PDB file of C-alpha atoms in Angstrom:
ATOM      1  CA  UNK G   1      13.598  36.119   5.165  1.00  0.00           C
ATOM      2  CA  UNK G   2      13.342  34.915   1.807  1.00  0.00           C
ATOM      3  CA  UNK G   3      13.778  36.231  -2.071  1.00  0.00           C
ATOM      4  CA  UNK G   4      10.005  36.349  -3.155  1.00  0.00           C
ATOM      5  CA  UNK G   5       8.608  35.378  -6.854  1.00  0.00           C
ATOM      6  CA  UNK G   6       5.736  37.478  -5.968  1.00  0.00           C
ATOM      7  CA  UNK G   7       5.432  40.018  -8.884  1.00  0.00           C
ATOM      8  CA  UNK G   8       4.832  43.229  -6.652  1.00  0.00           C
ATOM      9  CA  UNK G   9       7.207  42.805  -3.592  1.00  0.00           C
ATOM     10  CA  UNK G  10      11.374  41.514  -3.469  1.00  0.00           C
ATOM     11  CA  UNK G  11      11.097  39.386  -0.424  1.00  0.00           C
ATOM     12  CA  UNK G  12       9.257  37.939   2.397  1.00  0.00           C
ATOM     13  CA  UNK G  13       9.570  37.823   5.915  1.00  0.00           C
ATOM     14  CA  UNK G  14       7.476  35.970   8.402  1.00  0.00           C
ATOM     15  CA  UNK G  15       7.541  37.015  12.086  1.00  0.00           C
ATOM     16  CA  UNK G  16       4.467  35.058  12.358  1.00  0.00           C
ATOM     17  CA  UNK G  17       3.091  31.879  10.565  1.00  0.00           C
ATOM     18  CA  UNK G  18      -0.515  30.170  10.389  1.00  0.00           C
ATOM     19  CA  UNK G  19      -3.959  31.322  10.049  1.00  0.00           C
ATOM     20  CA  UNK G  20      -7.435  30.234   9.349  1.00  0.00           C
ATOM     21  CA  UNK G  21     -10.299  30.888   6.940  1.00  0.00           C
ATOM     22  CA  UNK G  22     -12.358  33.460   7.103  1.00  0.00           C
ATOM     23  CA  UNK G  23     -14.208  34.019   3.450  1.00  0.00           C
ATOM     24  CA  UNK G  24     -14.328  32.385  -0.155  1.00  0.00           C
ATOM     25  CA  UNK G  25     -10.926  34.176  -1.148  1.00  0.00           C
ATOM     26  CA  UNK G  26      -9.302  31.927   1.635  1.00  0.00           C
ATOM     27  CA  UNK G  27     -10.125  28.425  -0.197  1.00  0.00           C
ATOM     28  CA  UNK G  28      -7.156  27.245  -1.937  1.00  0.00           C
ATOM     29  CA  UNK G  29      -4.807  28.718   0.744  1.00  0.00           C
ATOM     30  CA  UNK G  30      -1.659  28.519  -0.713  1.00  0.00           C
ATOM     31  CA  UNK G  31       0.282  29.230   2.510  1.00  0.00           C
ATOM     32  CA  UNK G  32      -1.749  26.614   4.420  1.00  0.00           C
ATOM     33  CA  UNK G  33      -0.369  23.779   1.430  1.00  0.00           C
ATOM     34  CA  UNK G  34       3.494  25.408   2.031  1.00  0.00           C
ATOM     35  CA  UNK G  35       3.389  24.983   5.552  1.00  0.00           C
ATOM     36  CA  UNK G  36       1.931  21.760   5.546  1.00  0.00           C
ATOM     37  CA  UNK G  37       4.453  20.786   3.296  1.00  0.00           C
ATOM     38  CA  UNK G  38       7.822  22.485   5.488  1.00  0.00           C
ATOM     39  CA  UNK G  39       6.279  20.760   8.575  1.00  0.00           C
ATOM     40  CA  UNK G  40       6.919  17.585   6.948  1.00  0.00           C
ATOM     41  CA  UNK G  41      10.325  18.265   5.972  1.00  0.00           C
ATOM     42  CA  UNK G  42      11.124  19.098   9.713  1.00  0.00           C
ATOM     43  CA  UNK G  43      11.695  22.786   9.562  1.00  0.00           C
ATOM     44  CA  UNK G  44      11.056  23.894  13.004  1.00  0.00           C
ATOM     45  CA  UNK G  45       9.382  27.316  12.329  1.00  0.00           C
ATOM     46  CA  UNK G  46       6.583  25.340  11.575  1.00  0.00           C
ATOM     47  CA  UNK G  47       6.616  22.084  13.718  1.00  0.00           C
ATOM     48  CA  UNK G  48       2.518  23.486  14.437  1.00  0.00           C
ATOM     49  CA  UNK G  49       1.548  23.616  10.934  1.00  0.00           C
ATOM     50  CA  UNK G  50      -0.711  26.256  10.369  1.00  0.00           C
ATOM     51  CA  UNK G  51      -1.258  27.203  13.642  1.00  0.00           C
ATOM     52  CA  UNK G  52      -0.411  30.617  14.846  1.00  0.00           C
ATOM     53  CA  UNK G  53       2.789  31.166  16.057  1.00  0.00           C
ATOM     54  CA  UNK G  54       5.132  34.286  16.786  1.00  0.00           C
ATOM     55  CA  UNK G  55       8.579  34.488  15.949  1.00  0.00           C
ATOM     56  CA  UNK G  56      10.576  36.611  18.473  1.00  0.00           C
ATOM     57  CA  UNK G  57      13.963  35.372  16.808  1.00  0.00           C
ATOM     58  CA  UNK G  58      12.400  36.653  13.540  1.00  0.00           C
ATOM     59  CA  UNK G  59      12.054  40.496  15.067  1.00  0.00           C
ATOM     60  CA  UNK G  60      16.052  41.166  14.285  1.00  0.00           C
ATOM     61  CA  UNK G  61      16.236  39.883  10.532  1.00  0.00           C
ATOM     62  CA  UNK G  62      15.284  43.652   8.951  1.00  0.00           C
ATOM     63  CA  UNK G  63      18.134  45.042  11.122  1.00  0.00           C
ATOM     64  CA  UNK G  64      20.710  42.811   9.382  1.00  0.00           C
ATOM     65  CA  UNK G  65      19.640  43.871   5.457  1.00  0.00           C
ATOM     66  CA  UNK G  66      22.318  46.180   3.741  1.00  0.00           C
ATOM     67  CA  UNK G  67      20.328  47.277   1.133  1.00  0.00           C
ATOM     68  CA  UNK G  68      16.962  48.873   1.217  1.00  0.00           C
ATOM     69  CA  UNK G  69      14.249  46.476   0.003  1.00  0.00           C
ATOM     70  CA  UNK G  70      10.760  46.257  -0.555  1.00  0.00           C
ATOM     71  CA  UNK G  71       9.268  43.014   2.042  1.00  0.00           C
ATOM     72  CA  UNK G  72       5.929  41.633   2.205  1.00  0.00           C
ATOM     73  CA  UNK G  73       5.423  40.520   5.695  1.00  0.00           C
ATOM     74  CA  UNK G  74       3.694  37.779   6.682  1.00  0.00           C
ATOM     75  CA  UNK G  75       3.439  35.681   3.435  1.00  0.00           C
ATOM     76  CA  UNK G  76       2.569  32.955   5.555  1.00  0.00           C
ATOM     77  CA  UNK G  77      -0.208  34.549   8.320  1.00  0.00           C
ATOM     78  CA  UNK G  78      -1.986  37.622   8.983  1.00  0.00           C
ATOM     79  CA  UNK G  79      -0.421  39.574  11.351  1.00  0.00           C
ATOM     80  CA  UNK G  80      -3.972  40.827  12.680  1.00  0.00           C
ATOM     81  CA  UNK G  81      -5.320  37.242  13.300  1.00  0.00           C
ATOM     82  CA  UNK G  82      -7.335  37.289  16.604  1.00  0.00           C
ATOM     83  CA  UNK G  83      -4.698  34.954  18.087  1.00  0.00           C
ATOM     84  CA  UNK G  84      -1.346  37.177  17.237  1.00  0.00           C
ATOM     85  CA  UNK G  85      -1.566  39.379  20.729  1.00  0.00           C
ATOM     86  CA  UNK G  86      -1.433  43.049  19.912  1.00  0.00           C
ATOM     87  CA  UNK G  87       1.812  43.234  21.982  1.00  0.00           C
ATOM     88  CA  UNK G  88       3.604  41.623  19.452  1.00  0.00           C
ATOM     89  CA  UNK G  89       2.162  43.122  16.892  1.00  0.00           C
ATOM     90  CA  UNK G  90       3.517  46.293  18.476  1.00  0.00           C
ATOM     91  CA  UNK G  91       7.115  44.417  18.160  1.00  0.00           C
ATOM     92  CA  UNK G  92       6.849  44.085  14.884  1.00  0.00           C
ATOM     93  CA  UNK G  93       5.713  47.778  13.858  1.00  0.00           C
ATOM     94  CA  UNK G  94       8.977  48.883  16.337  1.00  0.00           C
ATOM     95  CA  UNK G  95      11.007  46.659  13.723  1.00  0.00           C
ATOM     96  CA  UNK G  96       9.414  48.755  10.580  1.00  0.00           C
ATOM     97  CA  UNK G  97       9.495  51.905  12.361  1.00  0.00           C
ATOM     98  CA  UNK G  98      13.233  51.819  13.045  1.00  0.00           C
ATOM     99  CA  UNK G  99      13.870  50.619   9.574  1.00  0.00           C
ATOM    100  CA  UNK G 100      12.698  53.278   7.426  1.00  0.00           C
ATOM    101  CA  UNK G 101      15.289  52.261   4.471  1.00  0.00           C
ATOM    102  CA  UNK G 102      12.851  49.580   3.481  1.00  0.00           C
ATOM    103  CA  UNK G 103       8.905  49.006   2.125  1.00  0.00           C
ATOM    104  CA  UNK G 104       7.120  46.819   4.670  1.00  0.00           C
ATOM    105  CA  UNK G 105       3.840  45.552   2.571  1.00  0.00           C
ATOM    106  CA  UNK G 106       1.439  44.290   5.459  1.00  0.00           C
ATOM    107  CA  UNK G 107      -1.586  42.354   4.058  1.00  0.00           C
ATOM    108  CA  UNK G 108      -4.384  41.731   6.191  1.00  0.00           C
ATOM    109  CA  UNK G 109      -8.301  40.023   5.966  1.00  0.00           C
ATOM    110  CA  UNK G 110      -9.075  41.056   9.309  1.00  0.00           C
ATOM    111  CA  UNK G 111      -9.947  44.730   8.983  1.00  0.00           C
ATOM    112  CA  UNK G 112     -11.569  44.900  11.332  1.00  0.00           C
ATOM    113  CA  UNK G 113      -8.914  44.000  14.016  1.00  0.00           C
ATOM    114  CA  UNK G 114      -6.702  46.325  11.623  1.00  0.00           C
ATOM    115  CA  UNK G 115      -9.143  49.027  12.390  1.00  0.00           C
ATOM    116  CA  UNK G 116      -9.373  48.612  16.364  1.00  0.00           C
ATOM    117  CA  UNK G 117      -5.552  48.375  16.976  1.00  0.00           C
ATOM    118  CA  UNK G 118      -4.659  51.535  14.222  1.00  0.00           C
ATOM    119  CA  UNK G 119      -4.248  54.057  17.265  1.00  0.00           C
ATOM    120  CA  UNK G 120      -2.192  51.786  19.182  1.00  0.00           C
ATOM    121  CA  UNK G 121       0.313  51.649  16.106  1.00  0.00           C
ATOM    122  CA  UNK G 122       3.092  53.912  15.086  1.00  0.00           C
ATOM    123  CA  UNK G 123       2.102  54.538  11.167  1.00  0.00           C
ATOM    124  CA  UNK G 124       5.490  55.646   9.224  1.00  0.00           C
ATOM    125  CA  UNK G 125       5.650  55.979   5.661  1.00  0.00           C
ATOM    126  CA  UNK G 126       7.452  52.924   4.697  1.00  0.00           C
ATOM    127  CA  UNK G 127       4.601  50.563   6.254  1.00  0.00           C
ATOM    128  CA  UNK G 128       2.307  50.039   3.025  1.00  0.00           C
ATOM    129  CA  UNK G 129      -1.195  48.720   4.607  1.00  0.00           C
ATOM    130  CA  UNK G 130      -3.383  46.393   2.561  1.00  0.00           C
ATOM    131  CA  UNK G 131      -6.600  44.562   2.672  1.00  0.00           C
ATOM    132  CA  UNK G 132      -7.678  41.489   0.587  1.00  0.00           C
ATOM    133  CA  UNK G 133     -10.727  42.364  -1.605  1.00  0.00           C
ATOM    134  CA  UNK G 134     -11.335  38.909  -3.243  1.00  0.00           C
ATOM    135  CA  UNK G 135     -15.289  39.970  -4.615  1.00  0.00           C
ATOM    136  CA  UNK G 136     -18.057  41.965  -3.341  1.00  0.00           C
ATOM    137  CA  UNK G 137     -19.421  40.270  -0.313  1.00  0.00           C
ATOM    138  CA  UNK G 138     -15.809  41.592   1.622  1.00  0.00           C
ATOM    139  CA  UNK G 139     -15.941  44.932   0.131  1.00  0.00           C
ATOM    140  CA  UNK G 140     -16.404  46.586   3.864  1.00  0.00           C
ATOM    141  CA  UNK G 141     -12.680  46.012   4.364  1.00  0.00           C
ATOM    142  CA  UNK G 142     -12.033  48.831   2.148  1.00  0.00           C
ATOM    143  CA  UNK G 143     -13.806  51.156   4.526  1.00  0.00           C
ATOM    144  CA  UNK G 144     -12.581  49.938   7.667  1.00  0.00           C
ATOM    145  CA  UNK G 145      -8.626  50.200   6.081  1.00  0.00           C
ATOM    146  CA  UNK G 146      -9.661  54.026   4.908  1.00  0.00           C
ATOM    147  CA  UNK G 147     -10.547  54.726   8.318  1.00  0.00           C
ATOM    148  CA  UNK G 148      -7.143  53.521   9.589  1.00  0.00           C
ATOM    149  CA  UNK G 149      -4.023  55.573   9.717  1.00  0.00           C
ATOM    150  CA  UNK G 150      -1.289  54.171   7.672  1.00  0.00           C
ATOM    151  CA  UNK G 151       0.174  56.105   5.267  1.00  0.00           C
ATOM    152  CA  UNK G 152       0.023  53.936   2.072  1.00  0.00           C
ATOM    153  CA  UNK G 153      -3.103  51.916   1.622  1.00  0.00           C
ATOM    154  CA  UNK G 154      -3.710  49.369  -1.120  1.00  0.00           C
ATOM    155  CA  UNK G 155      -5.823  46.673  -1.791  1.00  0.00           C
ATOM    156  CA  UNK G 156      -5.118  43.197  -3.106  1.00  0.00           C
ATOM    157  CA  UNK G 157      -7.800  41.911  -5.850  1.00  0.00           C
ATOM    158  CA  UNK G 158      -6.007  38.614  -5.663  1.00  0.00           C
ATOM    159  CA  UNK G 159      -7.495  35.586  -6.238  1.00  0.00           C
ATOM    160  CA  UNK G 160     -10.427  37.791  -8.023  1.00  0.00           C
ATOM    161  CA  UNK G 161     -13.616  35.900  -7.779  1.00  0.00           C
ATOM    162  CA  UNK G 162     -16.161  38.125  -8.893  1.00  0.00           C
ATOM    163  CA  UNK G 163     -16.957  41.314  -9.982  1.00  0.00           C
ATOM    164  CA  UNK G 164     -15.894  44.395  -8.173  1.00  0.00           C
ATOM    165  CA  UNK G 165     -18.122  47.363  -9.706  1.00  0.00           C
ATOM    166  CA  UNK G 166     -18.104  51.258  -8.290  1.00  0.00           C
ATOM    167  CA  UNK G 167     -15.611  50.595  -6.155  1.00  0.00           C
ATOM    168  CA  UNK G 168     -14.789  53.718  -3.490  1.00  0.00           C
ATOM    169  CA  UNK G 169     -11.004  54.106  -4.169  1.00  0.00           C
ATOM    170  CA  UNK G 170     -11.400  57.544  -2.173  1.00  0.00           C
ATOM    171  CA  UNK G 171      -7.800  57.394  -0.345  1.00  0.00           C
ATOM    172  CA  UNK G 172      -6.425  54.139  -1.791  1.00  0.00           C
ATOM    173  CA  UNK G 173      -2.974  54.399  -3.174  1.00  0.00           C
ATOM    174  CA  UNK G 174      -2.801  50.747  -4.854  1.00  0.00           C
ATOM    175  CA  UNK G 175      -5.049  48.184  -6.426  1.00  0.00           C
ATOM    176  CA  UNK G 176      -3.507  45.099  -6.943  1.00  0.00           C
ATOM    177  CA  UNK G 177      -5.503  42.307  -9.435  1.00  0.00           C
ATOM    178  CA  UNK G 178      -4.789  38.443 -10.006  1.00  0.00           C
ATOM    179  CA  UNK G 179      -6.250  35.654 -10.900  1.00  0.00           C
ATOM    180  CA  UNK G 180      -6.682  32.393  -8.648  1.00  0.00           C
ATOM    181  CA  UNK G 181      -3.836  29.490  -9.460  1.00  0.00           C
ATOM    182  CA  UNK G 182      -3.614  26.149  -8.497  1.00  0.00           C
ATOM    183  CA  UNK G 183      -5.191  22.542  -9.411  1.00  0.00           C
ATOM    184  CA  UNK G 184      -8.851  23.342  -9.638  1.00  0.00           C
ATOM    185  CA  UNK G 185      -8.634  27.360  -9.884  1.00  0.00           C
ATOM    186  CA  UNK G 186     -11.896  29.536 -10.071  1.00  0.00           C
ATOM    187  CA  UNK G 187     -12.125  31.821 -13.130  1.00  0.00           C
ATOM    188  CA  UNK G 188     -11.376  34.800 -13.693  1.00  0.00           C
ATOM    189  CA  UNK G 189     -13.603  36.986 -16.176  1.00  0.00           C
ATOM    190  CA  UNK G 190     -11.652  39.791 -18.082  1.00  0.00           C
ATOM    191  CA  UNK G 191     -14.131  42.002 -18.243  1.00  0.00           C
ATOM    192  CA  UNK G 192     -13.694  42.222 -14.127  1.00  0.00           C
ATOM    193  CA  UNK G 193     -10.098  43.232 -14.554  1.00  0.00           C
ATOM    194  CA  UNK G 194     -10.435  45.466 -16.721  1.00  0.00           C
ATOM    195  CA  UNK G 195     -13.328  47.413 -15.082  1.00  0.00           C
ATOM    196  CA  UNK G 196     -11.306  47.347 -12.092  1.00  0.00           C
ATOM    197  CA  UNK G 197      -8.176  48.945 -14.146  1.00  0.00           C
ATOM    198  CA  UNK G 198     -10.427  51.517 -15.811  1.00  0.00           C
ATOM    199  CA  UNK G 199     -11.720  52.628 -12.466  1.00  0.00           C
ATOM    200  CA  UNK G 200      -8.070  52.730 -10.869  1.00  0.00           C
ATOM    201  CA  UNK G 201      -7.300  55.081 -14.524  1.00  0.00           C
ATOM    202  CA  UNK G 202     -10.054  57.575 -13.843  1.00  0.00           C
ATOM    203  CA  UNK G 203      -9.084  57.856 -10.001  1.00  0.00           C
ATOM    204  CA  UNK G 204      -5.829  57.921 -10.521  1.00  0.00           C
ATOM    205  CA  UNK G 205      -4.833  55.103  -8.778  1.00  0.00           C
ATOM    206  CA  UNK G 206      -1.784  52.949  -9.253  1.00  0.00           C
ATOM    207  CA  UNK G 207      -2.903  49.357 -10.727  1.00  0.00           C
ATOM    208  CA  UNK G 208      -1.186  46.615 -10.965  1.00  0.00           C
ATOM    209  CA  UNK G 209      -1.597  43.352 -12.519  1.00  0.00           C
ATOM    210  CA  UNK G 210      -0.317  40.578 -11.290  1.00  0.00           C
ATOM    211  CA  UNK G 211      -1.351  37.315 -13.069  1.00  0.00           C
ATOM    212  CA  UNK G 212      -4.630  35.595 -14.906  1.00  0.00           C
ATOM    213  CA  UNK G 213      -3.960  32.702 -12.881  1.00  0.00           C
ATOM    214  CA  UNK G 214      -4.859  29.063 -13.785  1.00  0.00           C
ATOM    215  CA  UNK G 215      -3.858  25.641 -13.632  1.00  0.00           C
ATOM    216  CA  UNK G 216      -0.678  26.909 -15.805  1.00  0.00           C
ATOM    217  CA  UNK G 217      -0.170  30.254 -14.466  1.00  0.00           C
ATOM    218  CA  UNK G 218       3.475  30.995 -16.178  1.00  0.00           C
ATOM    219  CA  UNK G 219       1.927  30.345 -19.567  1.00  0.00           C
ATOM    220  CA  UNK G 220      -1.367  32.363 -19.142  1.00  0.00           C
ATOM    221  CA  UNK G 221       0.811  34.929 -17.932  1.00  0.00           C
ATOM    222  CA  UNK G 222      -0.057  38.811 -16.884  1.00  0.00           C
ATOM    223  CA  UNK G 223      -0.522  40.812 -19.824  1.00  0.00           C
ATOM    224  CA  UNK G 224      -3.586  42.779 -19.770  1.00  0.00           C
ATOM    225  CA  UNK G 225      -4.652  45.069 -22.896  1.00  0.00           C
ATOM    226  CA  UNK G 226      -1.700  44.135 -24.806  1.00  0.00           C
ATOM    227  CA  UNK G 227       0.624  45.468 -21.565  1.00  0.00           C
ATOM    228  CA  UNK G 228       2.209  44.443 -18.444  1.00  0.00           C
ATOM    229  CA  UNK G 229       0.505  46.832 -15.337  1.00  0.00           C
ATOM    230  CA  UNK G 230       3.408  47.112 -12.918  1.00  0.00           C
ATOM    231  CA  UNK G 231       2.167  50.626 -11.629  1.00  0.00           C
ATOM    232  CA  UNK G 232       3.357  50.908  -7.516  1.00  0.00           C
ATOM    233  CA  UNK G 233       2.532  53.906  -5.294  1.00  0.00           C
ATOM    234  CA  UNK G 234       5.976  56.534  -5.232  1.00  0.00           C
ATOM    235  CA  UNK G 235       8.462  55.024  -2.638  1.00  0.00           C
ATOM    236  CA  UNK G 236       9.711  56.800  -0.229  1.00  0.00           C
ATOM    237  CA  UNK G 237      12.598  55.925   1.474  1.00  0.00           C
ATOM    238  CA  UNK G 238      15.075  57.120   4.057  1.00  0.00           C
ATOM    239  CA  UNK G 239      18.571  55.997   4.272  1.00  0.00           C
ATOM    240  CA  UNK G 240      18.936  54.432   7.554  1.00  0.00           C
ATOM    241  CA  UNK G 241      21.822  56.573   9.666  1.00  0.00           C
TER     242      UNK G 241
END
């Protein structure tokens, strides 16, 4: 596990690593740079790189936190890559299911995969399912997540590429929006993130904005309409026994 400077989430853990591209939003692959960079300072979890690998040690960690927290897992993979078999996938739901004190925040660009192995999968409430949503062209993901059966679904707008107009937000519990960061970042246009925030307002649908990205990031900032968005779906948690 580690403390997270992601705006929306406390803290990451990783039962997998490594992945591969699969559309435009997947470019500058910030993960893919980290991991390339801890291989070469000989940390073992990622001796492979990028390559997919499972964790088993990994499984235990949530049992071990004293306080409830809220974890995006996976920071480093998708945990519905082709390559992650759905047996362990099935591990690591058991490991969310029987901690029900914390906010597991899976993010996934494999809907699809997400879609086919939702019945096999125990769905609690503290398992917060998202999809990435970088422009229009991946916009089917949203369907495929509202078909599944998690609880809590959201969607992360992050890096925002292009325009993301009459969006169905039928069932969708969380938009998330950010801009792309990095050395040679693709813009951002405001008028994008704020459509996207007026048609989160009218649905009723929590919105939160993360960044406006950039080669400077920390100086552009995140305020949006003279405000910081920091809206998050109600948590519910249960204190474990």
């Amino acid at each position: 596990m580690a403390q997270s400077s992601i705006e929306w989430t406390e803290m990451t853990w990783n039962p997998t690593t490594g992945c591969d591209k699969v559309s435009q939003g997947c470019k500058f692959c910030y993960a893919e740079v980290m991991a390339k960079r801890l291989k070469a300072m000989g940390i073992e979890k990622y001796k492979d790189g990028f390559k997919i690998r499972t964790h088993e040690d990994a499984l235990n960690t949530p049992y071990t936190w004293k306080k409830s927290k809220v974890v995006f897992v996976n920071s480093m993979s998708d945990l519905f890559h082709k390559d992650v078999p759905l047996s362990f996938i099935k591990k690591v739901f058991k490991v969310m299911n029987d901690n029900p004190q914390h906010v597991f925040q899976v993010l996934t660009k494999r809907a699809d995969l997400l879609l086919q192995y939702s019945k096999e999968l125990k769905w609690t409430h503290n398992i917060w399912m998202g999809v990435s949503v970088e422009n229009e062209r991946v916009t089917d993901r949203i369907d495929l997540l509202r078909q599944s059966d998690a609880k809590v679904k959201f969607l992360s707008c992050e890096p925002l590429i292009g325009p993301l107009l009459n969006l169905n937000l039928e069932g969708i519990d969380w938009v998330i929006v950010g801009g792309e960061s990095g050395h040679k970042p693709r813009p951002m246009d405001a008028d994008w993130v704020l459509d996207i925030q007026e048609q989160c307002a009218r649905k009723e649908v929590a919105f939160f904005f993360k960044q406006w990205g950039g080669k400077n990031k920390k100086k552009n900032g995140r305020m949006l309409n003279g405000q910081t968005y920091d809206e998050m779906p109600e948590i519910e948690l249960q204190k474990s026994v």
